[in-house]
PDB file of C-alpha atoms in Angstrom:
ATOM      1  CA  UNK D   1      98.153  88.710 120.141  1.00  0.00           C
ATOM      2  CA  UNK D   2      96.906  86.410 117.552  1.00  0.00           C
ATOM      3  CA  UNK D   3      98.671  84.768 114.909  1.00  0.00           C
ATOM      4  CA  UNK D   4      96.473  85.643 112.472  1.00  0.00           C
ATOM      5  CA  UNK D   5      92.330  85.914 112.533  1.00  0.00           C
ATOM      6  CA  UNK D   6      90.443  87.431 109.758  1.00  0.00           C
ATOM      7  CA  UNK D   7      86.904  87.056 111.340  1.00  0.00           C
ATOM      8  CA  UNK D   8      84.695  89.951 112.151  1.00  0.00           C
ATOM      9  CA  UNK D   9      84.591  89.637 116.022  1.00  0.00           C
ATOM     10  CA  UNK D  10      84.336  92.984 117.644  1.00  0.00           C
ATOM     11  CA  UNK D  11      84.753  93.885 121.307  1.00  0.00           C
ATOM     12  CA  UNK D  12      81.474  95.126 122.322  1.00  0.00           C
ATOM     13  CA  UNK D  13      83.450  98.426 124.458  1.00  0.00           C
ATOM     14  CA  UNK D  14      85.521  99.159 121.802  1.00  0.00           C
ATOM     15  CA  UNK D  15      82.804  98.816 119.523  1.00  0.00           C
ATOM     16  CA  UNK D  16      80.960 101.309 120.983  1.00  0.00           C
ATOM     17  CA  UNK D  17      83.094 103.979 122.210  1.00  0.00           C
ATOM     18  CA  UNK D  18      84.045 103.803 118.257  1.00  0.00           C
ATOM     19  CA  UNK D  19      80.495 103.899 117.299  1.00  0.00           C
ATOM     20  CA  UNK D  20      80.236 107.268 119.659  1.00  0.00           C
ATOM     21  CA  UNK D  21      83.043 108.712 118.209  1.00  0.00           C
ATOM     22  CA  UNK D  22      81.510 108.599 114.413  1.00  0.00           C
ATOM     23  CA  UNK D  23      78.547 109.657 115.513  1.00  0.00           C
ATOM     24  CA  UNK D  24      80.197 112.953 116.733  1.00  0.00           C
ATOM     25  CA  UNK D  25      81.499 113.145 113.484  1.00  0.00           C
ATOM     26  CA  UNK D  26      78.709 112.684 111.574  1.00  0.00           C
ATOM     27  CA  UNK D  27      77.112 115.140 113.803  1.00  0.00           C
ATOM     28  CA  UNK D  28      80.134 117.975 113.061  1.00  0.00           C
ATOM     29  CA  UNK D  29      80.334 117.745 109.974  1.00  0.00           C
ATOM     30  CA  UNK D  30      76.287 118.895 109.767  1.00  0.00           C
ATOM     31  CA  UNK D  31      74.205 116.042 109.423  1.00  0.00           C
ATOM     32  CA  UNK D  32      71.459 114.347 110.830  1.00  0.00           C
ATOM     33  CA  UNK D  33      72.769 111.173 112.550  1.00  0.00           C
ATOM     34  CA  UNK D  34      68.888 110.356 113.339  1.00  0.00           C
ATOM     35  CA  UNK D  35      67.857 110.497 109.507  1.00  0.00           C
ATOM     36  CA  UNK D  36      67.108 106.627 108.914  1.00  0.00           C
ATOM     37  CA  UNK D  37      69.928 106.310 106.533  1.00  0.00           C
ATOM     38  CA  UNK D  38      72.673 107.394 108.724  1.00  0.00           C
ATOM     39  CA  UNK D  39      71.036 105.829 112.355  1.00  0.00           C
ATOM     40  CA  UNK D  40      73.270 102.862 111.873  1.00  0.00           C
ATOM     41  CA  UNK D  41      76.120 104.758 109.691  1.00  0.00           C
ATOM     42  CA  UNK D  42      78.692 105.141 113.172  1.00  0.00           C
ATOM     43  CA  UNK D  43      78.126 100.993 114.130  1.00  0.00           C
ATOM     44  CA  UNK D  44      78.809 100.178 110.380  1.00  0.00           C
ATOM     45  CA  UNK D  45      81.884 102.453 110.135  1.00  0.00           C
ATOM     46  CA  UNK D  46      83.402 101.312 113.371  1.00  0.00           C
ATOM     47  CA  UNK D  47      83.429  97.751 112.462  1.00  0.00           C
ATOM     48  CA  UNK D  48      84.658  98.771 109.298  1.00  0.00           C
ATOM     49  CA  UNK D  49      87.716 100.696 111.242  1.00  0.00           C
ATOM     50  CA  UNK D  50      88.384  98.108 113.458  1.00  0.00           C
ATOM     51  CA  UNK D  51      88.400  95.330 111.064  1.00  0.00           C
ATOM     52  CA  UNK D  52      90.427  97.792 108.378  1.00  0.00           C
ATOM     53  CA  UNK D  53      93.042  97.843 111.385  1.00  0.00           C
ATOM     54  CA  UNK D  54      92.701  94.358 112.876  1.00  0.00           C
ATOM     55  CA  UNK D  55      96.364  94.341 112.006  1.00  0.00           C
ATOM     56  CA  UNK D  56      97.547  95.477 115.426  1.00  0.00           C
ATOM     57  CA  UNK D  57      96.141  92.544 117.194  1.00  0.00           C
ATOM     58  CA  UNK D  58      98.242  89.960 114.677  1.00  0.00           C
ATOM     59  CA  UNK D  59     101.230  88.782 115.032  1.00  0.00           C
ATOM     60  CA  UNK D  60     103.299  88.051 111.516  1.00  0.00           C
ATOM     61  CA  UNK D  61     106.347  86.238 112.934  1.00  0.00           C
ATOM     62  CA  UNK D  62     104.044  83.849 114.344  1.00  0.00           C
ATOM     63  CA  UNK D  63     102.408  83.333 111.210  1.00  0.00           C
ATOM     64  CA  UNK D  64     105.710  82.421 109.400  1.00  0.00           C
ATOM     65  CA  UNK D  65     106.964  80.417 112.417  1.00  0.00           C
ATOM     66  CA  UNK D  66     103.915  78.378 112.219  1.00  0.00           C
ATOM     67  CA  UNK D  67     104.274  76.920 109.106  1.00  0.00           C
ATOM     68  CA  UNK D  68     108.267  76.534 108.268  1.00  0.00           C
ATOM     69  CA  UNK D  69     109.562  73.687 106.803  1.00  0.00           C
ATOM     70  CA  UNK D  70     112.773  72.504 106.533  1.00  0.00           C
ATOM     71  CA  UNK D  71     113.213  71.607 103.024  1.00  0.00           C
ATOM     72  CA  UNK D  72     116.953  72.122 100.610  1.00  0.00           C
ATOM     73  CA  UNK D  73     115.247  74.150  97.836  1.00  0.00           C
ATOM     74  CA  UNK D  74     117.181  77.092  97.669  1.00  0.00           C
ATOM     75  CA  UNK D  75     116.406  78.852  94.222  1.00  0.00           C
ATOM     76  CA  UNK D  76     113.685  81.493  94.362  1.00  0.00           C
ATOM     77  CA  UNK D  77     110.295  81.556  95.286  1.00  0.00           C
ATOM     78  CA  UNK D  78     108.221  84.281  94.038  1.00  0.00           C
ATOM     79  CA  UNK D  79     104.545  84.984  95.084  1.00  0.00           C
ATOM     80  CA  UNK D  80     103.203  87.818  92.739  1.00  0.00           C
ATOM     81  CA  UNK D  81     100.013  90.200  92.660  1.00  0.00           C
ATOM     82  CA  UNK D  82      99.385  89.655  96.141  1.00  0.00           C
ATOM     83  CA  UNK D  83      96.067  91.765  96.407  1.00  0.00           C
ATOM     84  CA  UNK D  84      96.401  94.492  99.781  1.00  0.00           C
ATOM     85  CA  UNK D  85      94.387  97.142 101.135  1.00  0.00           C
ATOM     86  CA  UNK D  86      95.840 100.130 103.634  1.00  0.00           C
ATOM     87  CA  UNK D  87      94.852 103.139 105.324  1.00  0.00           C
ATOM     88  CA  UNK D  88      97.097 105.994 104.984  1.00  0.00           C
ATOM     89  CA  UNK D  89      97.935 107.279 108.264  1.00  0.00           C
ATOM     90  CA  UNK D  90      98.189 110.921 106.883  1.00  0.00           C
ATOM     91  CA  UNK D  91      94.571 111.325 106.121  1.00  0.00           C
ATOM     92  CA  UNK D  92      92.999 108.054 106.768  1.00  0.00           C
ATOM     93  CA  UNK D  93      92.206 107.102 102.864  1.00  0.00           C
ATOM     94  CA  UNK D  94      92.753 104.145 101.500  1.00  0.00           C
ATOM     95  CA  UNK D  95      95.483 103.251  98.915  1.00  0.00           C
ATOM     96  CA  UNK D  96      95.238  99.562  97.516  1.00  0.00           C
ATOM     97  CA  UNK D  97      97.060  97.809  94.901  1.00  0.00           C
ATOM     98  CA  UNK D  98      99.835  94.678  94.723  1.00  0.00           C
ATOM     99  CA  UNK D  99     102.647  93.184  96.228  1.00  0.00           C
ATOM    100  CA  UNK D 100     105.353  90.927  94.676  1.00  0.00           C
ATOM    101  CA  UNK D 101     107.668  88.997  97.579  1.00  0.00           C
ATOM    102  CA  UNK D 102     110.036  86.975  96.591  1.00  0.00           C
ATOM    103  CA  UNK D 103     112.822  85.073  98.661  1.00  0.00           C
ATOM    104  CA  UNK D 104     115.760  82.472  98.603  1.00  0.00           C
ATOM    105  CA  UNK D 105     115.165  79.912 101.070  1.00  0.00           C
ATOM    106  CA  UNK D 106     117.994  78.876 103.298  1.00  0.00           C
ATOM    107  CA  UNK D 107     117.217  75.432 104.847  1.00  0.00           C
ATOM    108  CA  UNK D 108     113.516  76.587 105.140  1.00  0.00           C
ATOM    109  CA  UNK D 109     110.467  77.193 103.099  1.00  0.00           C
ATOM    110  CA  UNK D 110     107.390  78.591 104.501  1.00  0.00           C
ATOM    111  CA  UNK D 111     103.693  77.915 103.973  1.00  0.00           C
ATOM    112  CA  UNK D 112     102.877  79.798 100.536  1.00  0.00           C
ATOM    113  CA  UNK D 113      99.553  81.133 102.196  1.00  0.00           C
ATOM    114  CA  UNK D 114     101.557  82.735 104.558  1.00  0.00           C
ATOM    115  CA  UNK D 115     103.090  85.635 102.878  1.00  0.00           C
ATOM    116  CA  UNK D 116     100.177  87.140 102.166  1.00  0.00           C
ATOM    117  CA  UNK D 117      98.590  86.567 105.316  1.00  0.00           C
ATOM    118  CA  UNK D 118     101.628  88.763 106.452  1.00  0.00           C
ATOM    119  CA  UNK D 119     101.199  91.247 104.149  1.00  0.00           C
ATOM    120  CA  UNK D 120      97.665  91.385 105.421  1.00  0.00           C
ATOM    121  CA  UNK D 121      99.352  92.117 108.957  1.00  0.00           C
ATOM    122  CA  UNK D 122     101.161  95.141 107.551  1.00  0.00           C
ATOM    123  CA  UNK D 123      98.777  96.342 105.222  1.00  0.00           C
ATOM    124  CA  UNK D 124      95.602  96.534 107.931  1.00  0.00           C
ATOM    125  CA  UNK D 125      97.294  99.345 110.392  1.00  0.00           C
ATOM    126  CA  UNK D 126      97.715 102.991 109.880  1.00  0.00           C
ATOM    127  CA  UNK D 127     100.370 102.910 107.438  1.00  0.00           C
ATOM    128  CA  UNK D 128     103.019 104.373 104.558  1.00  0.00           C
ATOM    129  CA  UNK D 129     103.661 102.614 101.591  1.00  0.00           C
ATOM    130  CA  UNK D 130     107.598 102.618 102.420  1.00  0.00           C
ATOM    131  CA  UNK D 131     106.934 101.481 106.099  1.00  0.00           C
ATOM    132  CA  UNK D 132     104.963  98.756 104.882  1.00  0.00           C
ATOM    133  CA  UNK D 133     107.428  97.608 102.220  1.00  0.00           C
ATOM    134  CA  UNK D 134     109.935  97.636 105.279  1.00  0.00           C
ATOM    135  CA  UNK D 135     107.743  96.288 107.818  1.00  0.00           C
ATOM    136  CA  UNK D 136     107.464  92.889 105.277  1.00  0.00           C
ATOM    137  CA  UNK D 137     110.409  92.952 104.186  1.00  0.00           C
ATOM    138  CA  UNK D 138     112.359  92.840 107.245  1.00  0.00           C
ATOM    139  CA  UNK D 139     109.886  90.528 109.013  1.00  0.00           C
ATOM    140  CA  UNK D 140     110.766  87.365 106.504  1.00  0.00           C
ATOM    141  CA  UNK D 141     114.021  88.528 106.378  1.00  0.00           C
ATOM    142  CA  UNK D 142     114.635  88.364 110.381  1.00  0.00           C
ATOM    143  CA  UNK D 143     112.330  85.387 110.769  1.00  0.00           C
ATOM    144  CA  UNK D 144     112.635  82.814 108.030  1.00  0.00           C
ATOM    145  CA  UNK D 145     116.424  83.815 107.388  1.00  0.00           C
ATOM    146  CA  UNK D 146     116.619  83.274 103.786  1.00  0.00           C
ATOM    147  CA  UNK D 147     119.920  83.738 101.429  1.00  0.00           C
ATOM    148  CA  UNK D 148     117.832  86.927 100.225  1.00  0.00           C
ATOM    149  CA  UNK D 149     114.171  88.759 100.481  1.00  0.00           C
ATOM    150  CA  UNK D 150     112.532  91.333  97.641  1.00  0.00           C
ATOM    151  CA  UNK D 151     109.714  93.007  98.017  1.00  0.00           C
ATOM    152  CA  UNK D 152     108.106  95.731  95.407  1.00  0.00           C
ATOM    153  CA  UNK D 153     104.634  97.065  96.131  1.00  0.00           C
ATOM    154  CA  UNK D 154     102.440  99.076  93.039  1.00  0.00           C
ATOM    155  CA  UNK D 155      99.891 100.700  95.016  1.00  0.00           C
ATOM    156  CA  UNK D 156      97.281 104.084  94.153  1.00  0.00           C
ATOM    157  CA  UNK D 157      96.186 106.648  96.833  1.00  0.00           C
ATOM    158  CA  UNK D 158      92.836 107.896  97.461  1.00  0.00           C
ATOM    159  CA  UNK D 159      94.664 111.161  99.287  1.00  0.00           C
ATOM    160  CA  UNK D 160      95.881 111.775  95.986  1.00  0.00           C
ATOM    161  CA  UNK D 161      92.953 110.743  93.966  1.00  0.00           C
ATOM    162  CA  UNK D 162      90.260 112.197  95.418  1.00  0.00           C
ATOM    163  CA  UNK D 163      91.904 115.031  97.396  1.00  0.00           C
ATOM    164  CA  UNK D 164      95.068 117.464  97.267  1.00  0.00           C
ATOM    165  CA  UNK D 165      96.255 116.846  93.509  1.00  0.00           C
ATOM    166  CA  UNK D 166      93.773 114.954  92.393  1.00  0.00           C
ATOM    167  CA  UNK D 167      95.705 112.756  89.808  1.00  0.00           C
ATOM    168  CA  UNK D 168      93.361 109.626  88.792  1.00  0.00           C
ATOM    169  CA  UNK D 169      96.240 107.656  87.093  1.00  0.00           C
ATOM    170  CA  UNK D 170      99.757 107.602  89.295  1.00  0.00           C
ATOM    171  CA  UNK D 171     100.852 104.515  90.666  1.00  0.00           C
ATOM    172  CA  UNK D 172     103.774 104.993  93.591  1.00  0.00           C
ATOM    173  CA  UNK D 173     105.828 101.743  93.623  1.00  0.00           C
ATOM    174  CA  UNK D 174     108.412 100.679  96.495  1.00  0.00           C
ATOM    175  CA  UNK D 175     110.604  98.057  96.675  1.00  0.00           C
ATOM    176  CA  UNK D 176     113.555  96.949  99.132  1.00  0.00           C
ATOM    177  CA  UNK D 177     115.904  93.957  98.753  1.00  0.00           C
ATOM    178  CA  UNK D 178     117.831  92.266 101.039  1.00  0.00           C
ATOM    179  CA  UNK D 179     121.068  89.610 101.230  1.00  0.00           C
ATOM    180  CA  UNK D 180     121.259  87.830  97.269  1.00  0.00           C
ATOM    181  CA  UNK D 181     118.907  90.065  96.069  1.00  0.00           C
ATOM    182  CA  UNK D 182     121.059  93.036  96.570  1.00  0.00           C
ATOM    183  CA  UNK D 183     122.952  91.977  93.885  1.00  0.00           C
ATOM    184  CA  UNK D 184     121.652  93.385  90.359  1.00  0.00           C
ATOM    185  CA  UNK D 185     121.490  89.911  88.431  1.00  0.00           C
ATOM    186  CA  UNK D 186     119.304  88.135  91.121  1.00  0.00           C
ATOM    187  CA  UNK D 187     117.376  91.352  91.252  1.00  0.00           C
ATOM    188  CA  UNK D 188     116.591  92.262  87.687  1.00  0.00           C
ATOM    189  CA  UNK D 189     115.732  88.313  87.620  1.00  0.00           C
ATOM    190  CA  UNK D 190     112.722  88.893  90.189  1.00  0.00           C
ATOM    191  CA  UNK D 191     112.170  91.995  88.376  1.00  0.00           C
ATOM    192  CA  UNK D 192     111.862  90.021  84.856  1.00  0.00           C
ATOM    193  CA  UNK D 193     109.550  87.321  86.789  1.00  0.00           C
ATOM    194  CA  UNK D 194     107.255  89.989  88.327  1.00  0.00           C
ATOM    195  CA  UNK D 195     106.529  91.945  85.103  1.00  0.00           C
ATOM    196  CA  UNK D 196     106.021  88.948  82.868  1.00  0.00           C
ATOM    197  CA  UNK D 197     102.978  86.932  82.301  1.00  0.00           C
ATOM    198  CA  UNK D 198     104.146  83.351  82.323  1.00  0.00           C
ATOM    199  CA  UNK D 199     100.366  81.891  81.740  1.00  0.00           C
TER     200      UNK D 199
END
């Protein structure tokens, strides 16, 4: 498993037994996979798949253990509006939006490009929005073993956009806290930090 690749190298096999797959889609749902716009529709969507879940063949503790420091800053570190993209596992839509990860070192730092590489890991499976605020959450908290580890995502649905209830303007946030920021002054800090524009 690699640390972390974000290239567009597909396994020819896999590729293709993808590719096959859309095509009987296509097909079933009653058009023309022939037609010249659609002949290279199932290739283009199963590159798009794999790369959209490239997150199973990454490995996020490696990314963080690759680039830990040991350094004695221990007040909080905050990386904000971290851009993500997910498929919902229910229906296979995407739902997109931010995450804000914060954490309280505790002997180590870690490479700031790393977080959201990791959040990349999470968000490019099948997912929920509360798994994924878990799955990051609990990865820098097992690995980097900080004093404390927050986490909030703000992300919209397409399932409930363009499907189901249809509602154009809800945002679903999540959050979980661990260790120092389980306590509701360091909390409502990060919470302060998050919503304010310091520029």
């Amino acid at each position: 498993m690699a640390p972390y690749r974000n290239l567009e190298e597909y396994n020819l096999e896999i590729t293709t037994e993808v590719k096959d797959r859309f095509s009987k889609i296509i097909d079933g749902i009653g058009e023309d996979v022939t037609r010249e716009g659609l002949v290279k529709t199932p290739e283009r969507a199963a590159k798009a798949m794999l790369f959209l879940t490239q997150g199973y063949q990454q490995d996020a503790v490696e990314i963080l253990k690759g680039a830990m420091f040991k350094e004695d800053y221990d007040d909080m570190v905050i990386i904000k509006d971290i851009e993500l993209y997910s498929l919902c596992e229910h229906h296979m839509l995407p739902f997109f939006g931010k995450a804000h990860v914060a954490y309280i070192p505790n002997g180590h730092i870690v490479g700031l490009s790393k977080i959201p590489r990791v959040v990349d890991v999470f968000a490019r499976r099948l997912q929920v929005q509360e798994r994924l605020t878990h799955d990051i959450l609990e990865c820098i908290n097992n690995t980097l073993k900080p004093k404390g580890v927050a986490v909030v995502i703000e992300a919209s649905h397409m399932c409930m956009m363009m499907r189901g209830v249809q509602k154009q303007n809800s945002v679903t946030t999540t959050s979980g806290f661990r260790g120092q920021f389980e306590k509701i002054e360091t909390r409502n800090e990060f919470l302060k930090l998050i919503s304010s524009d310091l520029s």
